[in-house]
XYZ file of C-alpha atoms in Angstrom:
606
model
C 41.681 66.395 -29.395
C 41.053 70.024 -28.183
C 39.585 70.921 -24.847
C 35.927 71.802 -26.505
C 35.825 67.872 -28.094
C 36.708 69.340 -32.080
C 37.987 66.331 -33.535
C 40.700 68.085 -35.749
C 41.824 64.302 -37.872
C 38.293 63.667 -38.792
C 37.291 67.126 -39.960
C 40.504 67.934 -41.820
C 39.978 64.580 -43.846
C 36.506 65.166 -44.353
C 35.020 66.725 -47.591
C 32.814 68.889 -46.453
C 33.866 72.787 -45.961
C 35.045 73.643 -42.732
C 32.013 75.114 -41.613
C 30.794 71.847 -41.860
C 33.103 70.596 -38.987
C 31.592 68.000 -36.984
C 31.502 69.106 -32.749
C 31.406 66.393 -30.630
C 29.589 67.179 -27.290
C 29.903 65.653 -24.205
C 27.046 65.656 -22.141
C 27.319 67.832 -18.979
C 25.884 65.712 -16.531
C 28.133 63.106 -16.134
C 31.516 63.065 -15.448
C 32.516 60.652 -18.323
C 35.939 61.217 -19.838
C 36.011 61.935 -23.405
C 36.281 59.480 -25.843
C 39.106 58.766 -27.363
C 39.728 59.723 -31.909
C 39.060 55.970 -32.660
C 36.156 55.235 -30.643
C 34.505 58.554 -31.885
C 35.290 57.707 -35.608
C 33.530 54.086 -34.620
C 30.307 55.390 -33.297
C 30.093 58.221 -35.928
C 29.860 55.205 -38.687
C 27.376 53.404 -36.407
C 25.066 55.854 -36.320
C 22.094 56.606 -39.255
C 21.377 60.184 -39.807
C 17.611 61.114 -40.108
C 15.974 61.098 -43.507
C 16.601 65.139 -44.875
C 19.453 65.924 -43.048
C 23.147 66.226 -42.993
C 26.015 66.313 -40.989
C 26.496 70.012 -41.510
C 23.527 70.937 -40.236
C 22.210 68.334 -38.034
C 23.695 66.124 -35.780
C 20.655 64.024 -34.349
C 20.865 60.166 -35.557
C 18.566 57.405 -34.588
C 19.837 54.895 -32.056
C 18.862 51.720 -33.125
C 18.052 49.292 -29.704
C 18.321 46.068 -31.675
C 22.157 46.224 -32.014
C 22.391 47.217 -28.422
C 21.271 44.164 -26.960
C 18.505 45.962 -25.133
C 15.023 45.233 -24.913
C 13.053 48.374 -24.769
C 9.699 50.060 -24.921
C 10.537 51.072 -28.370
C 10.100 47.360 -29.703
C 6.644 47.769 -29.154
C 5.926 51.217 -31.176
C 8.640 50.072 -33.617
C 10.255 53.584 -33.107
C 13.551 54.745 -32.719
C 14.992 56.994 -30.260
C 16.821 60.502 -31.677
C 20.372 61.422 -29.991
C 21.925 64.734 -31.325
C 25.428 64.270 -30.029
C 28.135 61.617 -30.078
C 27.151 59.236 -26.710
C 29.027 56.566 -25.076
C 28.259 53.338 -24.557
C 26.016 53.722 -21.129
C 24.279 56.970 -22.803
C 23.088 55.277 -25.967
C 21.729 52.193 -23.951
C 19.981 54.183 -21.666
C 18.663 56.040 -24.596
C 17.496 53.019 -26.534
C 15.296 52.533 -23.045
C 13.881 55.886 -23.917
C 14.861 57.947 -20.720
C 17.789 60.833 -20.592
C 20.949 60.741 -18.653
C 20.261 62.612 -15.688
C 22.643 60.824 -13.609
C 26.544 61.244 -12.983
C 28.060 57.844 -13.848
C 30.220 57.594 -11.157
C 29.149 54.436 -9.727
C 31.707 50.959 -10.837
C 30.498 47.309 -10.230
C 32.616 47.857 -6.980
C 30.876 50.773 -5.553
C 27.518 49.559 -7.106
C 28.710 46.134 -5.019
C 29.094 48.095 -1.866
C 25.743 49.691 -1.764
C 24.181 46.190 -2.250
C 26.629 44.172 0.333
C 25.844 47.018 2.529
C 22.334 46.846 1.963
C 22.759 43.277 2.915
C 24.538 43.748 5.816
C 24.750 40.707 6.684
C 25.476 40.282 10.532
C 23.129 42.919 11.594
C 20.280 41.796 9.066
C 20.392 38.292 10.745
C 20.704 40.096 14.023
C 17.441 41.848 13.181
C 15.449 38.575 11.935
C 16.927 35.972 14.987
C 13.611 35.408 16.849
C 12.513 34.251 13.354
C 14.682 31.339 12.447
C 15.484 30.181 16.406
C 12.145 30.598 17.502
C 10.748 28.541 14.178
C 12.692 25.618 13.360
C 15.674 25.867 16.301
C 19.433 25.660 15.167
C 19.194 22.924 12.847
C 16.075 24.501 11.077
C 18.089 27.776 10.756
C 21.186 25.644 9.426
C 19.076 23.756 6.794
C 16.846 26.548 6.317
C 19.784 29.396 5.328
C 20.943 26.689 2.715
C 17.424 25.751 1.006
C 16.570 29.189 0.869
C 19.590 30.841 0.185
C 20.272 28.234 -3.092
C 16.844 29.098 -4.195
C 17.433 33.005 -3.576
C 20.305 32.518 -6.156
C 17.692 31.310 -9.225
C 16.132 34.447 -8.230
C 19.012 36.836 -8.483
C 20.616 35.068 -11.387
C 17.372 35.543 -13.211
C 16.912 39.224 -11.934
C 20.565 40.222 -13.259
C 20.133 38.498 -16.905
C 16.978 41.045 -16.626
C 19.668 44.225 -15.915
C 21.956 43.197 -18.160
C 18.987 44.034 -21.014
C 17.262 46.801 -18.992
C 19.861 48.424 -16.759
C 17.688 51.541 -15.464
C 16.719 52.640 -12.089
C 13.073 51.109 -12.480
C 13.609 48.334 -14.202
C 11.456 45.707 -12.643
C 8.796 47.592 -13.161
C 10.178 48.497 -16.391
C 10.976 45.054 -17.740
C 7.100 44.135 -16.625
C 5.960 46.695 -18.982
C 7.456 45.713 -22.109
C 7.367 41.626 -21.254
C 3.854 41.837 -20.507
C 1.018 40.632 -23.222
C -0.137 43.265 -25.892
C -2.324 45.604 -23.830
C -1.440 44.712 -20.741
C 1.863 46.133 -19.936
C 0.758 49.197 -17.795
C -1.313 46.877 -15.590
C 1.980 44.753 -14.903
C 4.134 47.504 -14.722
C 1.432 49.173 -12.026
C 1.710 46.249 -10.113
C 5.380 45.470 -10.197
C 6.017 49.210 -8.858
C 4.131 49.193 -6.267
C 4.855 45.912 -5.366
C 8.515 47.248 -5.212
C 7.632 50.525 -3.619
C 5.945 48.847 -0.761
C 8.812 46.746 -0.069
C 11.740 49.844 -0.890
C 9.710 52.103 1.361
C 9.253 49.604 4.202
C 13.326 48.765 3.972
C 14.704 51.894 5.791
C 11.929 51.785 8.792
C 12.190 48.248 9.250
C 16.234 48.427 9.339
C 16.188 51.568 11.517
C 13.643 50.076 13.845
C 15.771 47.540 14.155
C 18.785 49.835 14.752
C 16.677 51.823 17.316
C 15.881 49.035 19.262
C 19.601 47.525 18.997
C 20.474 51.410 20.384
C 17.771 51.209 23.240
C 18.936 47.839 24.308
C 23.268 48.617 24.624
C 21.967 51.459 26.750
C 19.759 49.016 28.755
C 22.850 46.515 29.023
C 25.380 49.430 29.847
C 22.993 51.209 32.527
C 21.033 48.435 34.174
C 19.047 51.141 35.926
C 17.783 52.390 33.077
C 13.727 51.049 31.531
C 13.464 51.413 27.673
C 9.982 52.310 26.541
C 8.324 52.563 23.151
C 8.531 56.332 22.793
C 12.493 55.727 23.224
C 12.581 53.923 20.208
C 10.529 55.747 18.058
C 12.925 58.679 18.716
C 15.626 57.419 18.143
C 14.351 55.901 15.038
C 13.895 59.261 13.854
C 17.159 60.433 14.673
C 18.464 57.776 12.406
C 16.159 58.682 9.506
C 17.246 61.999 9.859
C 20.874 61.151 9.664
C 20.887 59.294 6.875
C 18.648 61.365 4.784
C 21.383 64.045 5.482
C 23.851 61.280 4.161
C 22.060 60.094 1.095
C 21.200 63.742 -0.298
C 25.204 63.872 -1.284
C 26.558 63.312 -4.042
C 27.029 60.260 -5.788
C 30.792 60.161 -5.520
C 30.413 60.626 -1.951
C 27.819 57.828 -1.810
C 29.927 55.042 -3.327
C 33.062 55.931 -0.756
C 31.065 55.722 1.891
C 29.689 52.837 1.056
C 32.822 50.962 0.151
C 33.887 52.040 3.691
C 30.474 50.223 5.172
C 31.220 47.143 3.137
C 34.316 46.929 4.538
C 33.062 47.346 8.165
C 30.468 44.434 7.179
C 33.298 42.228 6.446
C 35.247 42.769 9.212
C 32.709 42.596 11.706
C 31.293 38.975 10.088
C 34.786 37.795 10.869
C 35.409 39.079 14.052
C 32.021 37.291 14.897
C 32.582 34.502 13.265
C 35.961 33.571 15.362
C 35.453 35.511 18.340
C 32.128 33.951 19.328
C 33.251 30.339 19.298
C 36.854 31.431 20.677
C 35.537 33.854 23.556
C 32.330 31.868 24.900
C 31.947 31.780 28.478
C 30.419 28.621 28.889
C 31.211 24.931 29.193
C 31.330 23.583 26.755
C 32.106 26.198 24.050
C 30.234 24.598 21.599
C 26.549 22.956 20.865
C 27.348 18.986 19.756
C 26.811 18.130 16.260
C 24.288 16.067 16.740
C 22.203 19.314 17.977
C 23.652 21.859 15.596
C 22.355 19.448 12.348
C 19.431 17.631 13.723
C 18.056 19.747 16.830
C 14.875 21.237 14.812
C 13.111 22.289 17.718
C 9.523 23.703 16.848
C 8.701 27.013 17.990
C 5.047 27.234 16.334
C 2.237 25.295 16.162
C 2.627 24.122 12.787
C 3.472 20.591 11.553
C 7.677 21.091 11.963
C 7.862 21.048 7.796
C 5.641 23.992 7.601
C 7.765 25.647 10.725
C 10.857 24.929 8.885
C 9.636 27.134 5.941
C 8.239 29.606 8.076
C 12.207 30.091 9.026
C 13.003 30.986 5.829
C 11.652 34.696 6.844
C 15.354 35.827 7.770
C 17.453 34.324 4.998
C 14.414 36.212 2.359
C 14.559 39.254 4.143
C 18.387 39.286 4.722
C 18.943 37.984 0.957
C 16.890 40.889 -0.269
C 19.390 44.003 -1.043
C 21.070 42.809 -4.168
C 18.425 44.166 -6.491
C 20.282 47.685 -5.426
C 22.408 47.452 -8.544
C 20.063 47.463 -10.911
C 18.240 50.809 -9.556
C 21.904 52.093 -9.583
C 22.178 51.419 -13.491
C 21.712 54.690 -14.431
C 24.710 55.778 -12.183
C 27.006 53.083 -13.078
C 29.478 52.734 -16.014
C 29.948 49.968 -18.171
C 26.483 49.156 -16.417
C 24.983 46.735 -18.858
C 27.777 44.332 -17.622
C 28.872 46.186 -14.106
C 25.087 46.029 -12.552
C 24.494 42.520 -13.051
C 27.778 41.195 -12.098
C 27.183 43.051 -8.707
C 24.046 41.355 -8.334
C 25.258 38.087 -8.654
C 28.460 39.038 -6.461
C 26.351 39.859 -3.805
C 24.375 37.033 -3.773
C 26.624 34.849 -3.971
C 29.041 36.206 -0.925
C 25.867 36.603 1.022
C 24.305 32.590 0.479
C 28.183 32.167 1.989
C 29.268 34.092 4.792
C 25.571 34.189 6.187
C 25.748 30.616 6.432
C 29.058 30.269 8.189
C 27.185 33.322 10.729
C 23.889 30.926 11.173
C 26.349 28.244 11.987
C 28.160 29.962 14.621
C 25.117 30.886 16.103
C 23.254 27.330 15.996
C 27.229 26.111 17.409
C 27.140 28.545 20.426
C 23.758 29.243 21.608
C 22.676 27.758 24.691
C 19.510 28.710 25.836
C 17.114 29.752 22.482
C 14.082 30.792 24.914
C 16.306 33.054 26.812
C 17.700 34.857 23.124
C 14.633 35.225 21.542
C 12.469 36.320 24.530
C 14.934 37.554 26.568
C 14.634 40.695 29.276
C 16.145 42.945 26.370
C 13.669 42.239 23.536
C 16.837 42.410 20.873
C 17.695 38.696 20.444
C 21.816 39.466 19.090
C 21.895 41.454 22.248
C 20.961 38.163 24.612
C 22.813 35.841 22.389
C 25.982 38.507 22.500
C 25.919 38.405 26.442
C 24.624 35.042 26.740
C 27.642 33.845 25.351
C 31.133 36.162 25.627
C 29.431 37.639 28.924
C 28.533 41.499 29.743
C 31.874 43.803 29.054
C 33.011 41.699 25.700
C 29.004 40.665 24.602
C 28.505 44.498 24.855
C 31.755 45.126 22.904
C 30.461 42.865 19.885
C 27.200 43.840 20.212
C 28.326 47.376 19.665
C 30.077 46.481 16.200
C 26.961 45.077 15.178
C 25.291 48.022 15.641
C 28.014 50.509 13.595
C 27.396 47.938 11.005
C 23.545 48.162 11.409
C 24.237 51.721 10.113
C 25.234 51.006 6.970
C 22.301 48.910 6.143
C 20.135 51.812 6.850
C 21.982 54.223 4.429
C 22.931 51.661 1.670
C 18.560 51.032 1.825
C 17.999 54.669 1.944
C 20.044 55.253 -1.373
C 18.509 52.256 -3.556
C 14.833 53.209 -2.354
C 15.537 56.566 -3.367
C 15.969 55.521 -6.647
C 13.221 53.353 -7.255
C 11.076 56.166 -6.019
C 12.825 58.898 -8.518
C 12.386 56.606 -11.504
C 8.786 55.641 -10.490
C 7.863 59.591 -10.382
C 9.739 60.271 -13.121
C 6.897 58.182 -15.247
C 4.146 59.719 -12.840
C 3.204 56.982 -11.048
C 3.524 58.512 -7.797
C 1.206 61.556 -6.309
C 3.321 64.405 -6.572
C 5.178 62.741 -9.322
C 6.420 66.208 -9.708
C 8.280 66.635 -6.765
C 9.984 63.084 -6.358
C 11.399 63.186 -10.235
C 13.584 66.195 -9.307
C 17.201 65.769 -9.673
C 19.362 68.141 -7.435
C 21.823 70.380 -10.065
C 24.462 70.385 -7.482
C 24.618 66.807 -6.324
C 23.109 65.246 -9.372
C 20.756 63.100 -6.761
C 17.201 62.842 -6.371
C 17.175 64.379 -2.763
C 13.341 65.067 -2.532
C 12.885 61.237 -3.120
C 15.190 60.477 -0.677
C 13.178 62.475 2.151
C 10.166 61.025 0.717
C 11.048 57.589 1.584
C 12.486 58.534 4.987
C 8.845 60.306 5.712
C 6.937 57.380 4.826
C 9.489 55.236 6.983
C 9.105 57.490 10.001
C 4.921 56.921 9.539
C 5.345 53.128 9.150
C 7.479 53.298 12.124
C 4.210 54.297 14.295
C 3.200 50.501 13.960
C 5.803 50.184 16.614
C 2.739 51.519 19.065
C 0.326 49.152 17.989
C 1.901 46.257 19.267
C 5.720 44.350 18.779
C 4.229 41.851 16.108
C 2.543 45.115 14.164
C 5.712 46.609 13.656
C 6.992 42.692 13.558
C 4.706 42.460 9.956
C 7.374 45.361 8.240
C 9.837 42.431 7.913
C 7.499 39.909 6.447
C 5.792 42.755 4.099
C 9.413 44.120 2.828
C 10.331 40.873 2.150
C 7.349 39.580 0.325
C 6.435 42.773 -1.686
C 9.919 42.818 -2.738
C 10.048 38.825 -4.084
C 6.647 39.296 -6.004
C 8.354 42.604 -7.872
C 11.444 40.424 -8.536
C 9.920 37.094 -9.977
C 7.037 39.445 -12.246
C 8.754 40.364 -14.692
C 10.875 36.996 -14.547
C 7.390 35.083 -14.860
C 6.690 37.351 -17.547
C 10.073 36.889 -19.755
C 9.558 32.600 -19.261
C 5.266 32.175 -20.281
C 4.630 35.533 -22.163
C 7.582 37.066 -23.725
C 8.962 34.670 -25.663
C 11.447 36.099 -28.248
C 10.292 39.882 -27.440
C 13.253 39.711 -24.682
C 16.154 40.164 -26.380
C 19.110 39.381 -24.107
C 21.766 41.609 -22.690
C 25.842 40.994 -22.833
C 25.533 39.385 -19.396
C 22.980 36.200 -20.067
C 22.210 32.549 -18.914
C 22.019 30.920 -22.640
C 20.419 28.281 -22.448
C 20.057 28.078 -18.551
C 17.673 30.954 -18.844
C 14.321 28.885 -18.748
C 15.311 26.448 -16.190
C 16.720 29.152 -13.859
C 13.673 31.191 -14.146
C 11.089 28.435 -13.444
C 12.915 27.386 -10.313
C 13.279 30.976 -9.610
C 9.478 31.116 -9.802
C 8.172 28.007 -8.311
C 10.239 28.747 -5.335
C 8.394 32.483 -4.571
C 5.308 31.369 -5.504
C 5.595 28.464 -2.991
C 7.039 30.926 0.067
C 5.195 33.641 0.052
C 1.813 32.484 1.404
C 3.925 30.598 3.527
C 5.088 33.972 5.267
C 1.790 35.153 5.954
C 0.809 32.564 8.360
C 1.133 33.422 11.982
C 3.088 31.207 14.749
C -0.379 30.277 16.512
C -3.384 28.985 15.482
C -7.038 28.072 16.511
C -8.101 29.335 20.152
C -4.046 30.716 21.183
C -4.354 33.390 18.304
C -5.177 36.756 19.165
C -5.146 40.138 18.166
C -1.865 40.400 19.763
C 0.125 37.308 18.047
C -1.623 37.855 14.713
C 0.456 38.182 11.372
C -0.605 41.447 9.953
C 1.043 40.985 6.461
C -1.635 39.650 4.769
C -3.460 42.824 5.912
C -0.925 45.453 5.509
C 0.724 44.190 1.895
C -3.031 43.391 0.397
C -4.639 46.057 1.362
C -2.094 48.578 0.002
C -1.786 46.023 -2.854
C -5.537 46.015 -3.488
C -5.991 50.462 -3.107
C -3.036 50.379 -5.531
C -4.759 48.268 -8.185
C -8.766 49.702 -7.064
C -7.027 53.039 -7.863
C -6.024 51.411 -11.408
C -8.960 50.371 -11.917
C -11.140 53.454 -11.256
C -8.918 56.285 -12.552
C -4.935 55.457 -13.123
C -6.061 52.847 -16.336
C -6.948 56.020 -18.330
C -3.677 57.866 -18.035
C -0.949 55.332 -16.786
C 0.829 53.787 -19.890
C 3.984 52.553 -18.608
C 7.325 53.998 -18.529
C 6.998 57.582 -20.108
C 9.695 58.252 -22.785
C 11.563 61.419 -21.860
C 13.652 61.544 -24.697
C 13.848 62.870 -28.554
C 12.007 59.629 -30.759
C 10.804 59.265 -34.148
C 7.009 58.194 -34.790
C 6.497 57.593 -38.168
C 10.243 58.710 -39.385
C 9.609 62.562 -37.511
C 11.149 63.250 -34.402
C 9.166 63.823 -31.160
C 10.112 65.576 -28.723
C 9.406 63.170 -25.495
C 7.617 65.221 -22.927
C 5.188 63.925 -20.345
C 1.954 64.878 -22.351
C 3.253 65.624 -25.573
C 3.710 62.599 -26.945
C 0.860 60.736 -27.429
C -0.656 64.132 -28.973
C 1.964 64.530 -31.424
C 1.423 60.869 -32.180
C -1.745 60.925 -33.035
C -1.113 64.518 -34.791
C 1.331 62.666 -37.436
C -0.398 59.531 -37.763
C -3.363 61.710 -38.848
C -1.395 63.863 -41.221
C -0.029 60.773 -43.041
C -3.232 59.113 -43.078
């Protein structure tokens, strides 16, 4: 094969003359190797050239979705979409979905793995949630609770990556609502699933960094006892770290998926170090909590019936468990993604429902006094636990490690809600669509999105002013809005879809239905459950309140008011960016074009 991608064997044999030869193109934006003489004579005899032309003179061919195992917009119009050069695999699925490759497909289920484990982060994520599950249900109610909720959360991220498998693009929750959904009504779901998804990819990099500010404040606290943190201290340094990793995430992605590989590895090493040097280095007599107290000591924290605390626990493994959706915004940067993205997914999952436990059990084995952790003089409960139990110099030490890996979380988040934002623009849901959908020509990366995110994280992070249970309700909202965007379209594919879903490579068989209706039971039972304050009756106050409710459904209910009133008459799902036929005649796929050339045709052949 020459360097220009002339395919000398098939030309030569060919019977047309040779100014007839056939150029195979490779697409620019991606740094996909070239395929190799029998893999382009395979996909040359797949494709169907359009009625009226040849290959002399035209190379566009329909691609046709049903033989991709893809289930795309295009079922719905019954049209085809129009590629005019020879694509691989990941191209011509992507296409079949009806958007371009924009993307460099540099991303492997490895790298796409790292962003999600790092999203995960495990240690630091529990670190972050601790006055949750102690304070709740005690160490027995966090023991029980990680492995109730964390079995459950794997119905839900089974189901989400048989969805990728048959979707794999950047917004495909809200993607997969709009073509599952009932004749009519798939913008409606697909409004709802994104912003359902936005509010809770939007809320992921202030809530981590707050977190990470406050872990930051408190290590200097512990290192200089002289020293007072105050709120302003935090905020600042909260936007220090959204600066930072905004500067990270605007690389390419290349230089993404390195340094994410090097964060998962940090996140691993760190959970071990934990794991053994907690139990092993513990400064008190005895080492460890009896049995007895580790897997029956369900001390409640709340003034709820202990069941109803119990559940209330399960904020930290939901909010923890919630990063391995990252793949499947990554699609469009992965290869081999129709496979790679959901096998991440369930990889992640899966290591998370494990090592988190054996953390949560470490934790229920060594702590000693649970008032003194979650209300402690340092307001960060790892930090109290950390010195609480391996003393000042080495609780400091592994506090510290918790922290680096803190970091990670924040830039893995910043990356995936990047993406969800870019592929929401680049079907104008967003105002200033226009902005968000750009893709950088040097990086290949949607760097406006990212610093759109990290804006709206640095307003959310003003809650932090209000009061600690104000900024407290960013946990509860991420991890809510983000559950009701992942079981949607899941609902959707079990009561509504039936055989419109056509399933991807990756796919449950026949334990799709009964994974999905667990999947969806189990959401639909937690999520009021995590809008309920600790207090109740005469103790609750302004300043003890849960403000999710509030903050999710009012944004929820301006988002769908806004549908209502104006967004109904223009919003009509994803928006096909690509070359299509309507009628046998190719469209171009612009933003407005479409539906005018659409009617246009239909009206001529009428």
């Amino acid at each position: 094969m020459t360097k220009g991608g002339y395919h000398p064997s098939l030309s030569e044999s060919s019977s047309y003359e040779p100014r007839n030869k056939i150029r195979l193109q490779k697409d620019p934006s991606t740094s996909r190797h070239l395929l190799d003489e029998v893999a382009q004579i395979q996909l040359l005899h797949r494709y169907e050239l359009l009625p009226g032309t040849t290959m002399a003179t035209d190379r566009r061919h329909t691609v046709d979705e049903s033989t991709l195992g893809v289930t795309s917009v295009f079922s719905k119009t019954r049209d085809h979409a129009v590629l005019d050069h020879v694509a691989d695999q990941d191209e011509e699925v992507l296409t079949a979905l009806g958007y371009k490759q924009e993307f460099k497909r540099d991303f492997s289920i490895w790298t796409s793995f790292s962003v999600s484990f790092s999203i995960l982060g495990l240690l630091p994520s529990i670190a972050s949630t601790l006055s949750y599950n102690l304070a709740y249900s005690g160490p027995a109610g966090s023991v029980w609770g990680w492995v109730v909720a964390g079995v459950l959360i794997q119905f839900v991220a089974f189901a989400m990556a048989e969805l990728c498998s048959s979707m794999p693009t950047a917004g495909g929750l809200y993607y997969a609502s709009a073509v599952l959904a009932p004749e009519g009504y798939g913008p409606l779901a697909s409004w709802i699933t994104g912003w359902s998804n936005f509010l809770g990819q939007v809320t992921g990099p202030c809530s981590i960094n707050y977190a990470l500010a406050s872990m930051l404040v408190t290590a200097g606290e512990i290192a200089y006892p002289d020293y007072t943190a105050k709120t302003y201290h935090v905020y600042l340094t909260l936007l220090g770290l959204l600066v930072l990793e905004g500067l990270l995430t605007m690389n390419s992605t290349k230089f993404l998926g390195r340094m994410n590989g090097v964060g998962s590895i940090a996140n691993f090493i760190v959970v071990f170090i934990f794991i053994i040097w907690m139990p092993v280095g513990s400064i008190n007599t005895p080492k460890m909590n009896s049995n007895d107290y580790v897997w029956t000591g369900i001390v409640n924290g709340t003034e709820w019936p202990s069941g109803f605390a119990f559940m209330m626990g399960f904020l930290s493994v939901i909010w923890t468990m919630s990063g391995y959706d990252a793949p499947f915004h990554l699609s469009e940067e992965c290869s081999n993604a129709n496979i790679a993205s959901p096998r991440a997914i369930v990889m992640t999952a899966q290591l998370g429902l494990y090592l988190g436990w054996a953390i949560i059990l470490v934790i229920a084995y060594t702590v000693k006094n649970i008032p003194d952790v979650v209300d402690g003089q340092y307001g960060q409960p790892m930090g109290s636990l950390c010195l609480q139990v391996l003393g000042p110099k080495a609780g400091l030490a592994m506090f510290s490690l918790n922290i680096l890996t803190q970091f990670f979380v924040g830039q893995g988040s910043t990356v995936a809600s990047s993406r969800v934002v870019f592929a929401y623009a680049r079907d104008g849901v967003l105002p200033g669509s226009r902005w968000w959908k750009h893709v950088n020509r040097v990086t290949y990366t949607p760097v406006n999105a990212v610093w759109f995110v990290l804006v709206l994280s640095a307003i959310l992070g003003l809650l932090m002013f209000a009061s600690p249970i104000a900024i407290g309700a960013v946990f509860s909202i991420g991890a809510i809005a983000q559950y009701v965007a992942f079981i949607t379209p899941v609902a959707l594919k079990l009561f509504v879809a039936g055989n419109k879903f056509r399933p991807g490579p990756w796919h449950l068989g026949r334990f799709s239905k009964p994974v999905g209706v667990i999947a969806c039971a189990y959401v639909a039972l937690i999520v009021p459950v995590l809008c309920f304050p600790a207090t109740k009756g005469s103790d609750l106050n302004p300043q003890n309140m849960n403000y999710t409710c509030l903050i999710y459904g009012g944004v929820m209910s301006l988002a769908i008011l806004w549908y209502a009133i104006d967004a109904r008459h223009w919003f009509r799902g994803p928006k096909i960016n690509v070359e299509h036929l309507i009628h046998g005649q190719a469209v171009e796929g612009s933003d407005g074009e479409r539906s005018q050339r659409k009617e246009d045709i239909a009206e001529k052949r009428s």
